[in-house]
Short mmCIF file of C-alpha atoms in Angstrom, two decimals:
data_model
loop_
_atom_site.label_atom_id
_atom_site.label_comp_id
_atom_site.label_asym_id
_atom_site.label_seq_id
_atom_site.Cartn_x
_atom_site.Cartn_y
_atom_site.Cartn_z
CA UNK I 1 69.53 20.80 61.55
CA UNK I 2 66.54 22.96 60.72
CA UNK I 3 67.92 23.35 57.20
CA UNK I 4 67.77 19.61 56.57
CA UNK I 5 64.26 19.61 58.03
CA UNK I 6 63.32 22.42 55.64
CA UNK I 7 64.62 20.45 52.67
CA UNK I 8 62.56 17.44 53.80
CA UNK I 9 59.49 19.65 54.05
CA UNK I 10 60.10 21.00 50.54
CA UNK I 11 60.26 17.40 49.35
CA UNK I 12 56.97 16.71 51.16
CA UNK I 13 55.35 19.70 49.44
CA UNK I 14 56.52 18.45 46.05
CA UNK I 15 54.99 15.06 46.81
CA UNK I 16 51.68 16.85 47.47
CA UNK I 17 51.79 18.16 43.93
CA UNK I 18 52.50 14.68 42.60
CA UNK I 19 49.43 13.33 44.39
CA UNK I 20 47.32 16.24 43.10
CA UNK I 21 48.47 15.66 39.55
CA UNK I 22 48.59 11.89 39.19
CA UNK I 23 45.61 9.89 38.05
CA UNK I 24 47.00 6.46 38.90
CA UNK I 25 45.85 5.28 42.30
CA UNK I 26 48.82 2.98 42.87
CA UNK I 27 51.24 5.86 42.28
CA UNK I 28 49.35 8.09 44.72
CA UNK I 29 49.45 5.38 47.40
CA UNK I 30 53.19 4.97 46.94
CA UNK I 31 53.79 8.71 47.05
CA UNK I 32 51.82 9.03 50.30
CA UNK I 33 53.92 6.18 51.71
CA UNK I 34 57.14 7.99 50.77
CA UNK I 35 55.75 11.14 52.34
CA UNK I 36 54.99 9.26 55.54
CA UNK I 37 58.55 7.94 55.72
CA UNK I 38 60.00 11.40 55.09
CA UNK I 39 57.81 12.84 57.84
CA UNK I 40 58.83 10.03 60.18
CA UNK I 41 62.42 11.27 59.88
CA UNK I 42 61.34 14.78 60.82
CA UNK I 43 61.06 14.48 64.63
CA UNK I 44 64.41 12.72 64.74
CA UNK I 45 66.04 15.60 62.89
CA UNK I 46 64.26 18.51 64.57
CA UNK I 47 64.61 17.57 68.23
CA UNK I 48 67.19 16.11 70.56
CA UNK I 49 67.17 12.37 71.06
CA UNK I 50 64.68 10.97 73.51
CA UNK I 51 62.99 7.60 73.83
CA UNK I 52 59.52 8.96 73.26
CA UNK I 53 60.59 10.77 70.09
CA UNK I 54 62.20 7.68 68.65
CA UNK I 55 58.95 5.82 69.33
CA UNK I 56 57.01 8.49 67.46
CA UNK I 57 59.43 8.35 64.53
CA UNK I 58 59.37 4.60 64.41
CA UNK I 59 55.58 4.43 64.72
CA UNK I 60 55.11 7.04 62.01
CA UNK I 61 57.40 5.22 59.55
CA UNK I 62 55.86 1.83 60.34
CA UNK I 63 52.21 2.89 60.22
CA UNK I 64 52.28 5.50 57.46
CA UNK I 65 55.14 4.18 55.41
CA UNK I 66 54.28 0.50 55.43
CA UNK I 67 51.07 -0.71 57.12
CA UNK I 68 48.51 1.70 55.67
CA UNK I 69 50.04 1.75 52.15
CA UNK I 70 50.03 -2.06 52.14
CA UNK I 71 46.33 -2.08 53.03
CA UNK I 72 45.59 0.53 50.39
CA UNK I 73 47.64 -1.27 47.75
CA UNK I 74 45.63 -4.40 48.40
CA UNK I 75 42.44 -2.37 48.02
CA UNK I 76 43.70 -0.87 44.74
CA UNK I 77 44.74 -4.26 43.38
CA UNK I 78 41.21 -5.54 43.84
CA UNK I 79 39.75 -2.69 41.78
CA UNK I 80 38.85 -3.20 38.16
CA UNK I 81 39.97 0.28 37.04
CA UNK I 82 43.14 1.46 38.73
CA UNK I 83 42.80 5.08 37.67
CA UNK I 84 40.90 8.16 38.80
CA UNK I 85 39.50 8.50 35.32
CA UNK I 86 36.92 11.22 35.70
CA UNK I 87 37.43 13.46 38.77
CA UNK I 88 34.98 16.26 39.58
CA UNK I 89 37.74 18.77 38.82
CA UNK I 90 40.40 17.95 36.26
CA UNK I 91 43.99 17.22 37.25
CA UNK I 92 45.55 20.38 35.84
CA UNK I 93 43.08 22.76 37.56
CA UNK I 94 43.61 20.82 40.77
CA UNK I 95 47.37 21.24 40.40
CA UNK I 96 47.03 24.96 39.79
CA UNK I 97 44.66 25.39 42.74
CA UNK I 98 47.08 23.38 44.86
CA UNK I 99 49.88 25.73 43.84
CA UNK I 100 47.77 28.75 44.74
CA UNK I 101 46.85 27.16 48.10
CA UNK I 102 50.54 26.56 48.81
CA UNK I 103 51.39 30.17 47.99
CA UNK I 104 48.54 31.39 50.21
CA UNK I 105 49.60 29.17 53.08
CA UNK I 106 53.11 30.62 52.89
CA UNK I 107 51.61 34.11 53.00
CA UNK I 108 49.33 33.12 55.87
CA UNK I 109 52.10 31.51 57.90
CA UNK I 110 54.12 34.70 57.54
CA UNK I 111 51.39 36.60 59.36
CA UNK I 112 50.80 34.16 62.20
CA UNK I 113 52.04 35.22 65.65
CA UNK I 114 54.42 32.30 66.11
CA UNK I 115 56.98 31.76 68.81
CA UNK I 116 60.26 33.39 67.81
CA UNK I 117 62.10 30.05 67.43
CA UNK I 118 59.47 28.88 64.92
CA UNK I 119 59.43 32.08 62.91
CA UNK I 120 61.70 31.16 60.02
CA UNK I 121 60.84 27.49 59.79
CA UNK I 122 58.93 25.87 56.97
CA UNK I 123 56.86 23.82 59.40
CA UNK I 124 53.73 25.97 59.57
CA UNK I 125 53.36 26.75 55.84
CA UNK I 126 54.16 23.13 54.94
CA UNK I 127 51.55 21.91 57.42
CA UNK I 128 48.83 24.23 56.14
CA UNK I 129 49.49 23.52 52.48
CA UNK I 130 49.58 19.75 53.05
CA UNK I 131 46.26 20.03 54.89
CA UNK I 132 44.78 21.99 52.01
CA UNK I 133 46.16 19.55 49.45
CA UNK I 134 44.51 16.70 51.33
CA UNK I 135 41.21 18.58 51.41
CA UNK I 136 41.50 19.27 47.68
CA UNK I 137 42.03 15.60 46.95
CA UNK I 138 39.06 14.62 49.13
CA UNK I 139 36.80 17.17 47.48
CA UNK I 140 37.77 16.74 43.85
CA UNK I 141 38.06 12.97 43.45
CA UNK I 142 35.32 10.45 42.93
CA UNK I 143 36.82 7.19 44.07
CA UNK I 144 36.77 6.15 47.70
CA UNK I 145 40.43 5.09 47.55
CA UNK I 146 41.44 8.57 46.38
CA UNK I 147 39.49 10.07 49.23
CA UNK I 148 41.35 7.85 51.68
CA UNK I 149 44.58 9.13 50.13
CA UNK I 150 43.36 12.70 50.65
CA UNK I 151 42.58 11.88 54.25
CA UNK I 152 46.12 10.58 54.68
CA UNK I 153 47.55 13.81 53.25
CA UNK I 154 45.39 15.83 55.64
CA UNK I 155 46.62 13.72 58.53
CA UNK I 156 50.23 14.25 57.37
CA UNK I 157 49.60 17.99 57.52
CA UNK I 158 48.35 17.66 61.08
CA UNK I 159 51.45 15.62 61.94
CA UNK I 160 53.72 18.37 60.57
CA UNK I 161 51.89 20.88 62.74
CA UNK I 162 52.39 18.57 65.69
CA UNK I 163 56.15 18.89 65.20
CA UNK I 164 55.97 22.33 66.80
CA UNK I 165 54.62 20.70 69.95
CA UNK I 166 56.32 17.33 69.93
CA UNK I 167 58.51 18.03 72.91
CA UNK I 168 55.47 19.19 74.87
CA UNK I 169 53.10 16.57 73.58
CA UNK I 170 52.86 13.41 75.63
CA UNK I 171 53.51 10.18 73.82
CA UNK I 172 50.01 8.87 74.45
CA UNK I 173 48.48 11.64 72.36
CA UNK I 174 50.69 10.85 69.37
CA UNK I 175 50.04 7.15 69.70
CA UNK I 176 46.34 7.92 69.96
CA UNK I 177 46.48 9.92 66.74
CA UNK I 178 48.23 7.11 64.89
CA UNK I 179 45.76 4.58 66.27
CA UNK I 180 42.84 6.81 65.26
CA UNK I 181 44.25 6.97 61.80
CA UNK I 182 44.62 3.23 61.57
CA UNK I 183 41.06 2.72 62.78
CA UNK I 184 39.86 5.32 60.29
CA UNK I 185 41.60 3.53 57.45
CA UNK I 186 40.09 0.21 58.55
CA UNK I 187 36.62 1.73 58.64
CA UNK I 188 37.15 3.24 55.23
CA UNK I 189 38.38 -0.08 53.91
CA UNK I 190 35.22 -1.76 55.16
CA UNK I 191 33.10 1.02 53.62
CA UNK I 192 34.93 0.68 50.31
CA UNK I 193 34.23 -3.04 50.37
CA UNK I 194 30.56 -2.38 51.00
CA UNK I 195 30.33 0.24 48.27
CA UNK I 196 31.91 -2.14 45.81
CA UNK I 197 29.58 -4.96 46.82
CA UNK I 198 26.57 -2.66 46.39
CA UNK I 199 27.44 -0.77 43.21
CA UNK I 200 30.28 -2.87 41.71
CA UNK I 201 32.45 0.25 41.65
CA UNK I 202 33.97 2.53 44.25
CA UNK I 203 32.56 5.75 42.82
CA UNK I 204 31.29 7.65 45.85
CA UNK I 205 29.22 10.06 43.77
CA UNK I 206 26.70 7.27 43.35
CA UNK I 207 25.96 7.39 47.06
CA UNK I 208 24.24 10.75 46.61
CA UNK I 209 21.26 9.17 44.92
CA UNK I 210 19.08 7.72 47.65
CA UNK I 211 16.55 5.07 46.89
CA UNK I 212 14.53 2.39 48.64
CA UNK I 213 16.02 -1.04 48.58
CA UNK K 1 88.22 40.63 28.38
CA UNK K 2 88.58 41.02 24.62
CA UNK K 3 89.69 37.41 24.24
CA UNK K 4 86.73 36.33 26.35
CA UNK K 5 84.30 38.15 24.08
CA UNK K 6 86.03 36.65 21.04
CA UNK K 7 85.84 33.11 22.42
CA UNK K 8 82.22 33.75 23.41
CA UNK K 9 81.26 34.80 19.88
CA UNK K 10 83.21 31.94 18.27
CA UNK K 11 81.54 29.36 20.52
CA UNK K 12 78.07 30.80 19.91
CA UNK K 13 78.64 30.64 16.15
CA UNK K 14 80.54 27.37 15.75
CA UNK K 15 79.49 25.01 18.52
CA UNK K 16 75.65 24.76 18.30
CA UNK K 17 75.35 22.29 15.37
CA UNK K 18 77.75 19.96 17.18
CA UNK K 19 75.17 19.65 19.99
CA UNK K 20 72.57 18.46 17.50
CA UNK K 21 75.14 15.98 16.19
CA UNK K 22 75.85 14.72 19.71
CA UNK K 23 72.13 14.30 20.39
CA UNK K 24 71.69 12.34 17.15
CA UNK K 25 74.72 10.16 17.93
CA UNK K 26 73.47 9.46 21.45
CA UNK K 27 70.08 8.41 20.12
CA UNK K 28 71.74 6.20 17.51
CA UNK K 29 73.94 4.47 20.10
CA UNK K 30 70.92 3.91 22.35
CA UNK K 31 69.09 2.32 19.45
CA UNK K 32 72.11 0.12 18.67
CA UNK K 33 73.03 1.92 15.45
CA UNK K 34 76.39 3.50 14.74
CA UNK K 35 74.73 6.74 13.67
CA UNK K 36 75.71 9.68 11.52
CA UNK K 37 79.09 11.38 12.01
CA UNK K 38 79.18 13.96 14.80
CA UNK K 39 79.71 16.76 12.30
CA UNK K 40 76.73 15.74 10.15
CA UNK K 41 74.64 18.85 11.06
CA UNK K 42 77.46 21.05 9.73
CA UNK K 43 77.49 19.10 6.44
CA UNK K 44 73.70 19.37 6.22
CA UNK K 45 73.71 23.12 6.75
CA UNK K 46 76.57 23.60 4.28
CA UNK K 47 74.75 21.51 1.70
CA UNK K 48 71.58 23.55 2.15
CA UNK K 49 73.49 26.82 1.85
CA UNK K 50 74.86 25.76 -1.53
CA UNK K 51 71.42 25.11 -2.94
CA UNK K 52 68.97 27.45 -4.62
CA UNK K 53 65.62 28.46 -3.16
CA UNK K 54 62.09 27.99 -4.39
CA UNK K 55 59.52 30.54 -3.29
CA UNK K 56 55.79 30.09 -3.56
CA UNK K 57 54.05 32.91 -5.42
CA UNK K 58 51.74 33.56 -2.47
CA UNK K 59 54.59 34.48 -0.14
CA UNK K 60 55.81 38.00 0.56
CA UNK K 61 58.99 39.39 2.08
CA UNK K 62 57.78 38.20 5.49
CA UNK K 63 58.38 34.61 4.47
CA UNK K 64 62.02 35.39 3.69
CA UNK K 65 62.50 37.61 6.72
CA UNK K 66 61.19 35.01 9.18
CA UNK K 67 64.24 32.71 9.40
CA UNK K 68 66.69 35.61 9.15
CA UNK K 69 65.08 37.52 12.00
CA UNK K 70 64.85 34.37 14.12
CA UNK K 71 68.54 33.64 13.65
CA UNK K 72 69.58 37.26 14.30
CA UNK K 73 67.47 37.32 17.44
CA UNK K 74 68.80 34.11 18.97
CA UNK K 75 72.36 35.21 18.23
CA UNK K 76 71.58 38.48 20.04
CA UNK K 77 70.26 36.46 22.95
CA UNK K 78 73.51 34.50 22.90
CA UNK K 79 75.38 37.74 23.57
CA UNK K 80 73.32 38.47 26.68
CA UNK K 81 74.06 35.29 28.55
CA UNK K 82 77.46 34.51 30.08
CA UNK K 83 79.13 31.30 28.84
CA UNK K 84 82.44 30.35 30.38
CA UNK K 85 83.56 33.81 31.43
CA UNK K 86 81.83 35.46 34.39
CA UNK K 87 80.79 38.35 32.12
CA UNK K 88 78.50 38.29 29.12
CA UNK K 89 79.58 40.55 26.20
CA UNK K 90 76.50 42.71 26.77
CA UNK K 91 74.72 43.14 30.03
CA UNK K 92 72.56 45.81 31.56
CA UNK K 93 69.97 46.02 34.28
CA UNK K 94 66.83 44.14 33.25
CA UNK K 95 68.29 42.28 30.29
CA UNK K 96 66.58 39.10 31.49
CA UNK K 97 63.32 40.53 30.16
CA UNK K 98 64.99 41.34 26.87
CA UNK K 99 66.29 37.78 26.74
CA UNK K 100 62.80 36.43 27.35
CA UNK K 101 61.16 38.61 24.71
CA UNK K 102 63.88 38.04 22.14
CA UNK K 103 62.76 34.44 22.13
CA UNK K 104 59.17 35.59 21.84
CA UNK K 105 60.15 37.76 18.86
CA UNK K 106 61.89 34.82 17.17
CA UNK K 107 58.81 32.71 17.73
CA UNK K 108 56.55 35.44 16.38
CA UNK K 109 58.54 35.68 13.16
CA UNK K 110 58.62 31.92 12.72
CA UNK K 111 54.85 31.89 13.13
CA UNK K 112 54.05 34.71 10.73
CA UNK K 113 56.49 33.33 8.16
CA UNK K 114 54.57 30.06 8.37
CA UNK K 115 51.23 31.86 8.13
CA UNK K 116 52.55 33.81 5.14
CA UNK K 117 52.56 30.69 2.99
CA UNK K 118 48.77 30.60 3.19
CA UNK K 119 48.72 26.86 3.75
CA UNK K 120 46.20 25.70 6.33
CA UNK K 121 48.60 22.98 7.33
CA UNK K 122 51.23 25.47 8.44
CA UNK K 123 48.52 27.50 10.15
CA UNK K 124 47.75 24.47 12.27
CA UNK K 125 51.40 24.18 13.26
CA UNK K 126 51.51 27.88 14.10
CA UNK K 127 48.48 27.57 16.33
CA UNK K 128 50.09 24.72 18.24
CA UNK K 129 53.41 26.53 18.53
CA UNK K 130 51.73 29.67 19.87
CA UNK K 131 49.69 27.67 22.39
CA UNK K 132 52.60 25.77 23.83
CA UNK K 133 54.82 28.84 23.86
CA UNK K 134 52.21 30.64 25.99
CA UNK K 135 52.41 27.85 28.51
CA UNK K 136 56.20 27.69 28.46
CA UNK K 137 56.86 31.39 28.94
CA UNK K 138 55.62 31.80 32.53
CA UNK K 139 57.97 29.02 33.65
CA UNK K 140 60.95 30.85 32.17
CA UNK K 141 59.81 34.12 33.74
CA UNK K 142 59.28 32.53 37.15
CA UNK K 143 62.73 31.01 37.10
CA UNK K 144 64.28 34.35 36.13
CA UNK K 145 62.43 36.06 38.97
CA UNK K 146 63.61 33.44 41.43
CA UNK K 147 67.22 33.83 40.26
CA UNK K 148 66.91 37.62 40.47
CA UNK K 149 65.69 37.35 44.05
CA UNK K 150 68.49 34.96 44.95
CA UNK K 151 71.24 37.09 43.47
CA UNK K 152 69.73 40.53 43.96
CA UNK K 153 70.44 41.52 40.37
CA UNK K 154 68.20 41.99 37.34
CA UNK K 155 70.74 41.20 34.67
CA UNK K 156 71.58 37.73 33.43
CA UNK K 157 75.27 38.25 34.10
CA UNK K 158 74.61 39.09 37.73
CA UNK K 159 71.98 36.40 38.12
CA UNK K 160 74.16 33.61 36.85
CA UNK K 161 77.30 34.86 38.56
CA UNK K 162 78.84 31.95 40.34
CA UNK K 163 77.46 31.50 43.80
CA UNK K 164 79.45 30.06 46.61
CA UNK K 165 78.87 26.53 47.81
CA UNK K 166 77.56 27.74 51.17
CA UNK K 167 74.60 29.34 49.45
CA UNK K 168 73.95 26.11 47.59
CA UNK K 169 73.06 24.34 50.83
CA UNK K 170 70.57 27.11 51.62
CA UNK K 171 69.11 27.52 48.16
CA UNK K 172 69.59 23.99 46.87
CA UNK K 173 65.91 23.04 46.82
CA UNK K 174 64.60 26.01 44.81
CA UNK K 175 67.51 25.70 42.37
CA UNK K 176 66.74 22.03 41.82
CA UNK K 177 63.13 22.92 41.07
CA UNK K 178 64.20 25.60 38.62
CA UNK K 179 66.45 23.01 36.98
CA UNK K 180 63.61 20.54 36.56
CA UNK K 181 61.26 23.18 35.19
CA UNK K 182 63.85 24.64 32.84
CA UNK K 183 64.82 21.23 31.49
CA UNK K 184 61.20 20.63 30.50
CA UNK K 185 61.10 24.09 28.92
CA UNK K 186 64.27 23.40 26.92
CA UNK K 187 62.78 20.20 25.58
CA UNK K 188 59.58 22.03 24.68
CA UNK K 189 61.23 25.08 23.12
CA UNK K 190 63.53 22.99 20.97
CA UNK K 191 60.79 20.54 19.98
CA UNK K 192 62.49 17.53 21.47
CA UNK K 193 60.84 14.20 21.93
CA UNK K 194 58.33 14.35 24.74
CA UNK K 195 56.77 17.29 22.93
CA UNK K 196 57.53 16.92 19.27
CA UNK K 197 59.53 14.47 17.23
CA UNK K 198 61.97 16.34 14.99
CA UNK K 199 62.26 13.37 12.64
CA UNK K 200 58.66 12.59 11.82
CA UNK K 201 56.51 14.11 9.16
CA UNK K 202 53.14 13.06 10.44
CA UNK K 203 50.52 15.78 10.35
CA UNK K 204 49.03 14.79 13.66
CA UNK K 205 52.21 15.05 15.64
CA UNK K 206 54.08 17.90 14.07
CA UNK K 207 54.43 21.23 15.78
CA UNK K 208 57.62 22.82 14.69
CA UNK K 209 58.35 20.79 11.57
CA UNK K 210 55.09 21.90 10.00
CA UNK K 211 56.00 25.54 10.14
CA UNK K 212 59.13 25.20 8.04
CA UNK K 213 57.82 22.86 5.35
CA UNK K 214 57.82 25.56 2.69
CA UNK K 215 61.29 26.86 3.38
CA UNK K 216 63.99 25.45 1.16
CA UNK K 217 67.70 25.82 0.47
CA UNK K 218 69.66 28.49 2.35
CA UNK K 219 66.64 29.67 4.34
CA UNK K 220 66.00 26.17 5.60
CA UNK K 221 69.68 25.90 6.50
CA UNK K 222 69.35 29.09 8.50
CA UNK K 223 66.33 27.66 10.30
CA UNK K 224 68.22 24.50 11.29
CA UNK K 225 71.18 26.56 12.41
CA UNK K 226 68.96 28.95 14.38
CA UNK K 227 67.30 26.03 16.16
CA UNK K 228 70.72 24.71 17.15
CA UNK K 229 71.77 28.13 18.48
CA UNK K 230 68.54 28.32 20.48
CA UNK K 231 69.30 24.99 22.10
CA UNK K 232 72.82 26.19 22.85
CA UNK K 233 71.68 29.45 24.48
CA UNK K 234 68.97 27.90 26.64
CA UNK K 235 71.41 25.14 27.52
CA UNK K 236 73.88 27.77 28.74
CA UNK K 237 71.20 29.08 31.09
CA UNK K 238 70.55 25.61 32.46
CA UNK K 239 74.27 24.85 32.85
CA UNK K 240 74.88 27.96 34.90
CA UNK K 241 72.16 26.94 37.31
CA UNK K 242 73.30 23.32 37.42
CA UNK K 243 77.04 23.95 37.97
CA UNK K 244 77.28 27.22 39.88
CA UNK K 245 80.95 26.64 40.70
CA UNK K 246 83.72 28.63 39.15
CA UNK K 247 87.37 27.61 39.31
CA UNK K 248 88.85 31.04 38.74
CA UNK K 249 91.04 29.86 35.86
CA UNK K 250 89.67 31.16 32.55
CA UNK K 251 90.84 28.25 30.40
CA UNK K 252 89.44 25.67 32.79
CA UNK K 253 86.10 27.52 32.97
CA UNK K 254 85.73 27.53 29.19
CA UNK K 255 86.61 23.85 29.09
CA UNK K 256 84.05 23.07 31.79
CA UNK K 257 81.43 25.07 29.90
CA UNK K 258 81.98 23.24 26.61
CA UNK K 259 82.05 19.85 28.33
CA UNK K 260 78.84 20.58 30.22
CA UNK K 261 77.12 21.66 27.00
CA UNK K 262 78.08 18.31 25.47
CA UNK K 263 76.90 16.57 28.65
CA UNK K 264 73.56 18.36 28.35
CA UNK K 265 73.29 17.22 24.73
CA UNK K 266 73.97 13.63 25.81
CA UNK K 267 71.31 13.98 28.54
CA UNK K 268 68.78 15.23 26.01
CA UNK K 269 69.68 12.36 23.69
CA UNK K 270 69.14 9.86 26.51
CA UNK K 271 65.82 11.50 27.41
CA UNK K 272 64.71 11.20 23.81
CA UNK K 273 65.73 7.56 23.65
CA UNK K 274 63.98 6.64 26.89
CA UNK K 275 60.71 8.49 26.34
CA UNK K 276 57.96 8.26 23.81
CA UNK K 277 56.31 11.32 22.37
CA UNK K 278 53.42 12.54 24.47
CA UNK K 279 49.95 12.76 23.07
CA UNK K 280 49.20 16.29 21.98
CA UNK K 281 46.55 16.75 24.68
CA UNK K 282 49.06 15.78 27.37
CA UNK K 283 51.61 18.42 26.42
CA UNK K 284 49.93 21.33 28.27
CA UNK K 285 49.88 19.08 31.32
CA UNK K 286 53.63 18.65 31.35
CA UNK K 287 54.18 22.35 30.71
CA UNK K 288 51.81 23.21 33.56
CA UNK K 289 53.87 20.94 35.81
CA UNK K 290 57.05 22.76 34.75
CA UNK K 291 55.41 26.13 35.47
CA UNK K 292 54.23 24.96 38.89
CA UNK K 293 57.71 23.64 39.70
CA UNK K 294 59.35 26.96 38.86
CA UNK K 295 56.61 28.91 40.64
CA UNK K 296 57.16 26.79 43.72
CA UNK K 297 60.88 27.43 43.48
CA UNK K 298 60.14 31.16 43.33
CA UNK K 299 57.87 30.81 46.36
CA UNK K 300 60.61 29.12 48.35
CA UNK K 301 63.03 31.85 47.38
CA UNK K 302 60.59 34.58 48.38
CA UNK K 303 59.82 33.32 51.87
#
């Protein structure tokens, strides 16, 4: 079973690269949705069946695969320009840095003192590199929607890490994380709306210039 | 063994232009035309070989040596890679590097032959060719390294030796990534559509076509033939990664090899029909993606 899980994680890592390299916001949203669905399958594959696990799987697929992407797609559809046209760091350098980060996270995970049953798994390196990819997206992009996408990637990384502890982790914690995420996305959606109303664009770099109103 | 080497050499010499014909036919069918006969590339090359040559007075022996060296080099590379038989005619430890740099040598001679004409136009093409080749080479090297790690051997014959299906389940993901990366590299190296349109003669878009504008007659025929052989050899590499299953019967293996080469040609034809040529500034982007794919495959193999 762990082999299938590893293949899913490889797929997830590839999707990170797609998000890092694509300039179209709609594509990025869809890719993150696919990633969420793939990750939702992960607990079902890794662990034995239990009610609480199936809830986690179902919640993950529903929230990350459908609800949040729908909200984001609506936000993207309302934008005038549907592309990340001018990021702080270009797409190719971001891709290359993402590749380096992935390589480093594999090296790092090899040195961590993990429990023996987690030693050979892809879970830890995949988690770290997804986290880093999310951070990269947040740091290098201008638009608020892209930053939300980066936040989602980061959260996916945390979820992968959580797979090591799922059997030990009570259901409430997982549900709390998902709820947190949903609230975060709502808040960001409201902020995006406000930014657009104020500046008629969602370029967050304009927020750095303070002025009296 | 001897028959295998004989069949190997015959295929490497006779089959390549057919692939170009299949690609052209596929594109024609996709566009709703009936297209040229499948053997048209053979007729073209034969026609060119019966012509005379015109040489500009500014050119030196380099201009004439360019196509000849390129052809000799890709034919040498064809001897290093196994086709249908499990063994290549020549193999030694580390011949993957030789394979890699034979292509670099062919490219170098194409470039200096183009520069030898002294036309700025061909210089532009050479600059582009050199740039994109730089970006394509690491992907090829990464995929060779990954294969070497998987098979524990540094020669192409050992690397592409047929793996069992059990290993495929373990190493399926990295192999798929290598496949994706290598397919992009094949399209780039053979100047196929997303990178370069072999049929246009527009200054702005040309990469490879520019460099051979001054060649005429037999030399131009040799260039066309060499390009076909290059496609054939790189295709063999891709096929061995894509279908790592051997039946054990020699005849069947050769048949499978030839059929999969034709299948690859059809795939390339479909790709060309479905895609438009990329803008020149976008090409490095796609090559970088191919490199990252293969590097990631290598990373997965190394863990």
